[in-house]
CSV table of C-alpha atoms in Angstrom, one decimal:
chain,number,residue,atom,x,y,z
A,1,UNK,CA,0.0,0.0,0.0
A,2,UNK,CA,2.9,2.5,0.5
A,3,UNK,CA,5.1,1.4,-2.5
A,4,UNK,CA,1.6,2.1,-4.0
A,5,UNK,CA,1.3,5.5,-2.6
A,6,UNK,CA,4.3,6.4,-3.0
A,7,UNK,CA,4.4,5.6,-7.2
A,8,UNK,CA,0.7,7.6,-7.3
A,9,UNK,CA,2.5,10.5,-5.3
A,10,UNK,CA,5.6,10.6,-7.4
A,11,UNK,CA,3.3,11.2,-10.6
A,12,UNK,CA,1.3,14.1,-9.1
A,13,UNK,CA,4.8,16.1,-8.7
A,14,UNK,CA,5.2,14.9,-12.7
A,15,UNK,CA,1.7,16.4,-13.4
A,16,UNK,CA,3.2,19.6,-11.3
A,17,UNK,CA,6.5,19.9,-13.3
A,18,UNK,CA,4.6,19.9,-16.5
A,19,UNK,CA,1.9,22.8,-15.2
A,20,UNK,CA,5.2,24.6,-14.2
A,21,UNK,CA,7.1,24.3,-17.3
A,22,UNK,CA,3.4,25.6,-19.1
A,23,UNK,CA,3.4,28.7,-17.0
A,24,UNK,CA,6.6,29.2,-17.3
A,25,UNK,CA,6.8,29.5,-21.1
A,26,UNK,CA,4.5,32.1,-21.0
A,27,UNK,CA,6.4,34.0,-17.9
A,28,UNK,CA,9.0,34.0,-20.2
A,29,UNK,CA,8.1,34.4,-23.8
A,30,UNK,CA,4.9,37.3,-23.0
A,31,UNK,CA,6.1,38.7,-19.3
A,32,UNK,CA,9.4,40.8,-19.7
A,33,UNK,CA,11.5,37.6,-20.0
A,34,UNK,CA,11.3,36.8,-16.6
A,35,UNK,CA,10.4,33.3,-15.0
A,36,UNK,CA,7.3,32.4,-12.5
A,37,UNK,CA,10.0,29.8,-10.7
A,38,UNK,CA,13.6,29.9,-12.3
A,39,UNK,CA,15.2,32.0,-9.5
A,40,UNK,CA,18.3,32.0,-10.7
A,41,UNK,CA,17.6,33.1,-14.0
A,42,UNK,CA,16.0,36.2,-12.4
A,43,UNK,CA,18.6,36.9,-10.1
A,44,UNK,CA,20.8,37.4,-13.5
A,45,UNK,CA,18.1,39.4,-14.7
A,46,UNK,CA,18.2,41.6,-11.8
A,47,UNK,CA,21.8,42.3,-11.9
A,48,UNK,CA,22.0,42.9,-15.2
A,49,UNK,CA,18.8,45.6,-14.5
A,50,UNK,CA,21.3,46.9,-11.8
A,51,UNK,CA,24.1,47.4,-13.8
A,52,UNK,CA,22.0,48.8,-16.8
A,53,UNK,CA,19.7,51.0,-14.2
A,54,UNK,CA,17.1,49.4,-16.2
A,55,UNK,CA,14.1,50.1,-13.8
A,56,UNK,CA,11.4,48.7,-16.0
A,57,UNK,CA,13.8,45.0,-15.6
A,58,UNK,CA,14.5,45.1,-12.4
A,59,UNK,CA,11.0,45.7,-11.0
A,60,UNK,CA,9.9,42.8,-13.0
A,61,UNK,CA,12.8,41.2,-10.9
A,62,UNK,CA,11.6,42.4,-7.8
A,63,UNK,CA,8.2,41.1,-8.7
A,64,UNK,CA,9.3,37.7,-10.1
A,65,UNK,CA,11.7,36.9,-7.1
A,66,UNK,CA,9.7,38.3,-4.2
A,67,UNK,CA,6.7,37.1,-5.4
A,68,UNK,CA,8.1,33.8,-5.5
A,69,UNK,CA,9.8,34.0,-2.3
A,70,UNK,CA,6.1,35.1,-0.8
A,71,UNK,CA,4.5,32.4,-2.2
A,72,UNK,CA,7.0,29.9,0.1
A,73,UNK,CA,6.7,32.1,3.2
A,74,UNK,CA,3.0,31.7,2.8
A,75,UNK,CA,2.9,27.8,1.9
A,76,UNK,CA,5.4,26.7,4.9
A,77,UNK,CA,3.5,28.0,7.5
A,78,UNK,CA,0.4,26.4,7.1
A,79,UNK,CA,2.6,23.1,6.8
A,80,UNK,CA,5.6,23.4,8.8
A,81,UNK,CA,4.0,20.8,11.4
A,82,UNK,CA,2.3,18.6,9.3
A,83,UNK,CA,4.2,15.4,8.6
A,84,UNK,CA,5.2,14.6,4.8
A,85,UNK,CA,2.9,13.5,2.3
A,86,UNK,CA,-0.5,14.3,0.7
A,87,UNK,CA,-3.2,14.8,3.4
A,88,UNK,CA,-6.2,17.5,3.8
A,89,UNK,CA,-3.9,20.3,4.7
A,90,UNK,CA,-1.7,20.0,1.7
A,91,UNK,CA,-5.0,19.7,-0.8
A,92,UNK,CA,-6.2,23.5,0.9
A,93,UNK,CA,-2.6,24.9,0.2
A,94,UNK,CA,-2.3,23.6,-3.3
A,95,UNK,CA,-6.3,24.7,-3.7
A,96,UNK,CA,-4.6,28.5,-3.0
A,97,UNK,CA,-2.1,27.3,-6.1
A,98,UNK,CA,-5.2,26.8,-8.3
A,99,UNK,CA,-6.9,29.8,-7.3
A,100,UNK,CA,-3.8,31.6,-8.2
A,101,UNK,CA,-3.2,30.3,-11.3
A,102,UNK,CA,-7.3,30.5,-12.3
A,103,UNK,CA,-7.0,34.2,-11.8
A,104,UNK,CA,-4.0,34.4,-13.8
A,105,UNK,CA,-5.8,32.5,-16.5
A,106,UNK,CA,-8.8,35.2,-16.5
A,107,UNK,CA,-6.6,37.8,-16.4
A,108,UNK,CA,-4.8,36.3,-19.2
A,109,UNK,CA,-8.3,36.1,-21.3
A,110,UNK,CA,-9.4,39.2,-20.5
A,111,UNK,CA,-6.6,40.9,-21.8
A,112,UNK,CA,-6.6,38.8,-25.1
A,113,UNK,CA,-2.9,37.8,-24.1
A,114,UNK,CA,-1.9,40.8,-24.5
A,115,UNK,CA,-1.0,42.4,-20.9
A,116,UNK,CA,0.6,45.8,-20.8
A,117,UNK,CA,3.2,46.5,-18.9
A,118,UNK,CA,1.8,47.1,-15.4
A,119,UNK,CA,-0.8,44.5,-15.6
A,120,UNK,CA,1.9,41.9,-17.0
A,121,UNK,CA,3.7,42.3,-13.5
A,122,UNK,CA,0.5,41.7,-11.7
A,123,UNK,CA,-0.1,38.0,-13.8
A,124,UNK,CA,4.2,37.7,-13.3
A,125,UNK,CA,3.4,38.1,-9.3
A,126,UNK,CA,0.1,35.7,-9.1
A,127,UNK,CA,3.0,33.2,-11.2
A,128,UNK,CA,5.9,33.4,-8.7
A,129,UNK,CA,3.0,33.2,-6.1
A,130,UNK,CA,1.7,29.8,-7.4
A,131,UNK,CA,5.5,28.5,-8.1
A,132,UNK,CA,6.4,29.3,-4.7
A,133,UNK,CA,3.5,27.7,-3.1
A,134,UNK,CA,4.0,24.4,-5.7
A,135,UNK,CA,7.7,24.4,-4.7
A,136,UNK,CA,6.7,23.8,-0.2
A,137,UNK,CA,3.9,21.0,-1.7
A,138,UNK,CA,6.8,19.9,-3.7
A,139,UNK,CA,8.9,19.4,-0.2
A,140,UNK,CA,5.8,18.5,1.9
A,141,UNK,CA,5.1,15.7,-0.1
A,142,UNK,CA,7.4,13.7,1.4
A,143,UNK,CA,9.7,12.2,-2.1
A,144,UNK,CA,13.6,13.3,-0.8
A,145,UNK,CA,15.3,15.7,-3.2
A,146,UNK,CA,11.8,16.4,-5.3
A,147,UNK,CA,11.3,19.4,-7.1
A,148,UNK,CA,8.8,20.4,-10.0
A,149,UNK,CA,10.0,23.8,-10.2
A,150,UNK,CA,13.6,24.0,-10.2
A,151,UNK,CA,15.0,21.3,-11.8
A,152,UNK,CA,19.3,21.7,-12.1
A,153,UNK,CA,19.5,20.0,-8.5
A,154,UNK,CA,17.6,17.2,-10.0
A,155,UNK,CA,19.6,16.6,-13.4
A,156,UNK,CA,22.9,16.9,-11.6
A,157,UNK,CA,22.1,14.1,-8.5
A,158,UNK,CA,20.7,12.1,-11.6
A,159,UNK,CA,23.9,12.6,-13.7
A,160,UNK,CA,26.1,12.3,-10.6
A,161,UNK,CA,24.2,8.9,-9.5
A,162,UNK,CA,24.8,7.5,-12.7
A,163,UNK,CA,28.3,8.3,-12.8
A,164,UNK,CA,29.3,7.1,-9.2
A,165,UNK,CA,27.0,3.7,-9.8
A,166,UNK,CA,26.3,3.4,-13.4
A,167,UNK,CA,24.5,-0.5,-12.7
A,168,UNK,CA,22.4,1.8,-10.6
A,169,UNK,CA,18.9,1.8,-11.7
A,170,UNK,CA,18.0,5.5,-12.5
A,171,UNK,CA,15.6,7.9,-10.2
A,172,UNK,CA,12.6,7.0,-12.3
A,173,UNK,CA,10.6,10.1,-10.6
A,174,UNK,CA,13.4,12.6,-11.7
A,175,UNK,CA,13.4,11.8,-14.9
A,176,UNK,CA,9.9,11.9,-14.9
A,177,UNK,CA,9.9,15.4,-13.5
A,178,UNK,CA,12.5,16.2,-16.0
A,179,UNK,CA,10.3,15.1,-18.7
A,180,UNK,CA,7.0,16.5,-17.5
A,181,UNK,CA,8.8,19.5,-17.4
A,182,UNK,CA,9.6,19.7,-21.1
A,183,UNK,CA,6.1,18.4,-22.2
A,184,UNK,CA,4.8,21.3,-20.1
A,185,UNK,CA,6.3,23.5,-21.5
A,186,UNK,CA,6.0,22.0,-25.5
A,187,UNK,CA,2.0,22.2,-24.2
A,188,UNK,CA,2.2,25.7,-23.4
A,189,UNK,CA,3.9,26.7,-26.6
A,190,UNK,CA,1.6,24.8,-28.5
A,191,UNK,CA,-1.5,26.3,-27.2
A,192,UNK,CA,0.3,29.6,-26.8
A,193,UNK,CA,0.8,29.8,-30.3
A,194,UNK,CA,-2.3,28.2,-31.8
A,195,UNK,CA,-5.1,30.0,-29.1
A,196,UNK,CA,-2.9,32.1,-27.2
A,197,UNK,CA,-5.8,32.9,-24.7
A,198,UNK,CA,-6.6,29.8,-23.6
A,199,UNK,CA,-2.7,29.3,-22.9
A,200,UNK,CA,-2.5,29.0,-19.3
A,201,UNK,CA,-5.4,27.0,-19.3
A,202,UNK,CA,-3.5,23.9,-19.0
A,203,UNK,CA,-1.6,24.4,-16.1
A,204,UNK,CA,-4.9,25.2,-14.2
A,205,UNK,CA,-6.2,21.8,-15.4
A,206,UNK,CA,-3.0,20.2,-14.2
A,207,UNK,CA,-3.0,21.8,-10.6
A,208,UNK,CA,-6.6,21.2,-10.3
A,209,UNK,CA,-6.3,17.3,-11.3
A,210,UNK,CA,-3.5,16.8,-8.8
A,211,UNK,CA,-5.5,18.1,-6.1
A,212,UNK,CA,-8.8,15.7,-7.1
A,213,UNK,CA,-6.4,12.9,-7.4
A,214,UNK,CA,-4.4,13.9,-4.1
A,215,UNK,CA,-8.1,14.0,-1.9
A,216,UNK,CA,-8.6,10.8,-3.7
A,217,UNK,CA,-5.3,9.3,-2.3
A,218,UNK,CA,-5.7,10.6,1.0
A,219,UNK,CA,-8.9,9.4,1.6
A,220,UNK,CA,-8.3,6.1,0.6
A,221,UNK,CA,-5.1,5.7,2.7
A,222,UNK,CA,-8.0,6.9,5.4
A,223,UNK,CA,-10.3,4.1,4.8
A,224,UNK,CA,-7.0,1.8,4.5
A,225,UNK,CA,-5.7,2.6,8.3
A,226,UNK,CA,-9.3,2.4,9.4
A,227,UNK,CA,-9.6,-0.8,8.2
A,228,UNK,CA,-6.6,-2.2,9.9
A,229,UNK,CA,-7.4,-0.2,13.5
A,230,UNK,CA,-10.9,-2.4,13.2
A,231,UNK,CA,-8.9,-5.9,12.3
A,232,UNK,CA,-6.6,-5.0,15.2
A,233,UNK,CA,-9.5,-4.5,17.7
């Protein structure tokens, strides 16, 4: 029953990595440049916007990496006590993800994908928000070393595993995080390009579908340990 948990969890951070890699295409390709999760890439953003005293850039730094760093603040304290894995309390935090990333998606439609300036820093900081929040579920969920929204730590223990032990069977769920990522984001540009409203659309879906399937989980793990307390009495 936990192996089994443990392979249903590991594909809910894959569905995560691919709604971050959709949101992030269009963070980067229709919001300034800048990414909803890839901190680091930001962080050379906002030192080139230093050096350049480009103040356009660097407040869609500011927003990009603050908002992100608010979106952890606010997802780890609702779930620094609760032990690791899916359960009620992680389904409400990642239901604040969703919300997030519906908003984004009407604010997205109702300005035709086509934000302005000022308005394309507010749908930038609801982004970072929801990666933020997606990264502490990431953690939460209990898989050591997970991440769905920054993955270099990831590729380099799977390249360094293989290296040190290459009979080593590799880290299935990292490579499918890895790959989710990519097919997130070849989904965004897809859509992006062909009905660039509806773009962000399916990285809502995603969220939401991890969160059903997550309940789903928990409650059955419920009924599970129920089950045994009654056998044992």
């Amino acid at each position: 029953m936990r192996a089994r948990s443990t392979r249903a969890t590991a594909w809910l951070l894959v569905a995560l990595a691919a709604a971050s890699g959709c949101i992030d295409v269009i963070c980067l390709t229709k919001l300034n440049g800048y990414f909803a999760s890839v901190v680091t890439g930001n962080l050379v953003h906002f030192g080139h916007a230093l050096a350049t005293a480009d103040t356009r850039s660097l407040a869609g730094a500011v927003v990009a990496v603050g908002g992100y760093a608010v979106g952890v603040a606010g997802a780890t304290v609702p779930l620094r006590h609760t032990p690791p894995g899916w359960n009620r309390r992680t389904a409400v935090v990642t239901s604040v993800e969703a919300v997030l990333l519906l908003g984004f998606t009407v604010g997205w439609l109702a300005c035709s994908a086509r934000p302005g300036y000022g308005f394309g820093l507010v749908l930038l900081a609801m982004a970072a928000l929801s990666s933020g929040i997606q990264s502490v579920i990431t953690v939460a969920a209990g898989v050591r070393g997970a991440s769905t929204t920054y993955l270099t730590g990831s590729l380099t223990e799977l390249v360094r595993r293989r290296v040190v032990d290459p009979h080593r069977f590799a880290d299935v769920g990292g490579v499918g995080r890895l790959a989710g990522l990519v097919v997130g984001a070849v989904l965004g540009t897809v859509v992006l390009r062909t009905a660039p409203t509806w773009a962000s659309v399916p990285a809502a879906v995603l969220v939401v579908a991890v969160i059903a399937f997550a309940v789903g989980l928990t409650q059955r793990a419920t009924t599970g340990a129920g089950r045994v307390d009654r056998s044992g009495d």
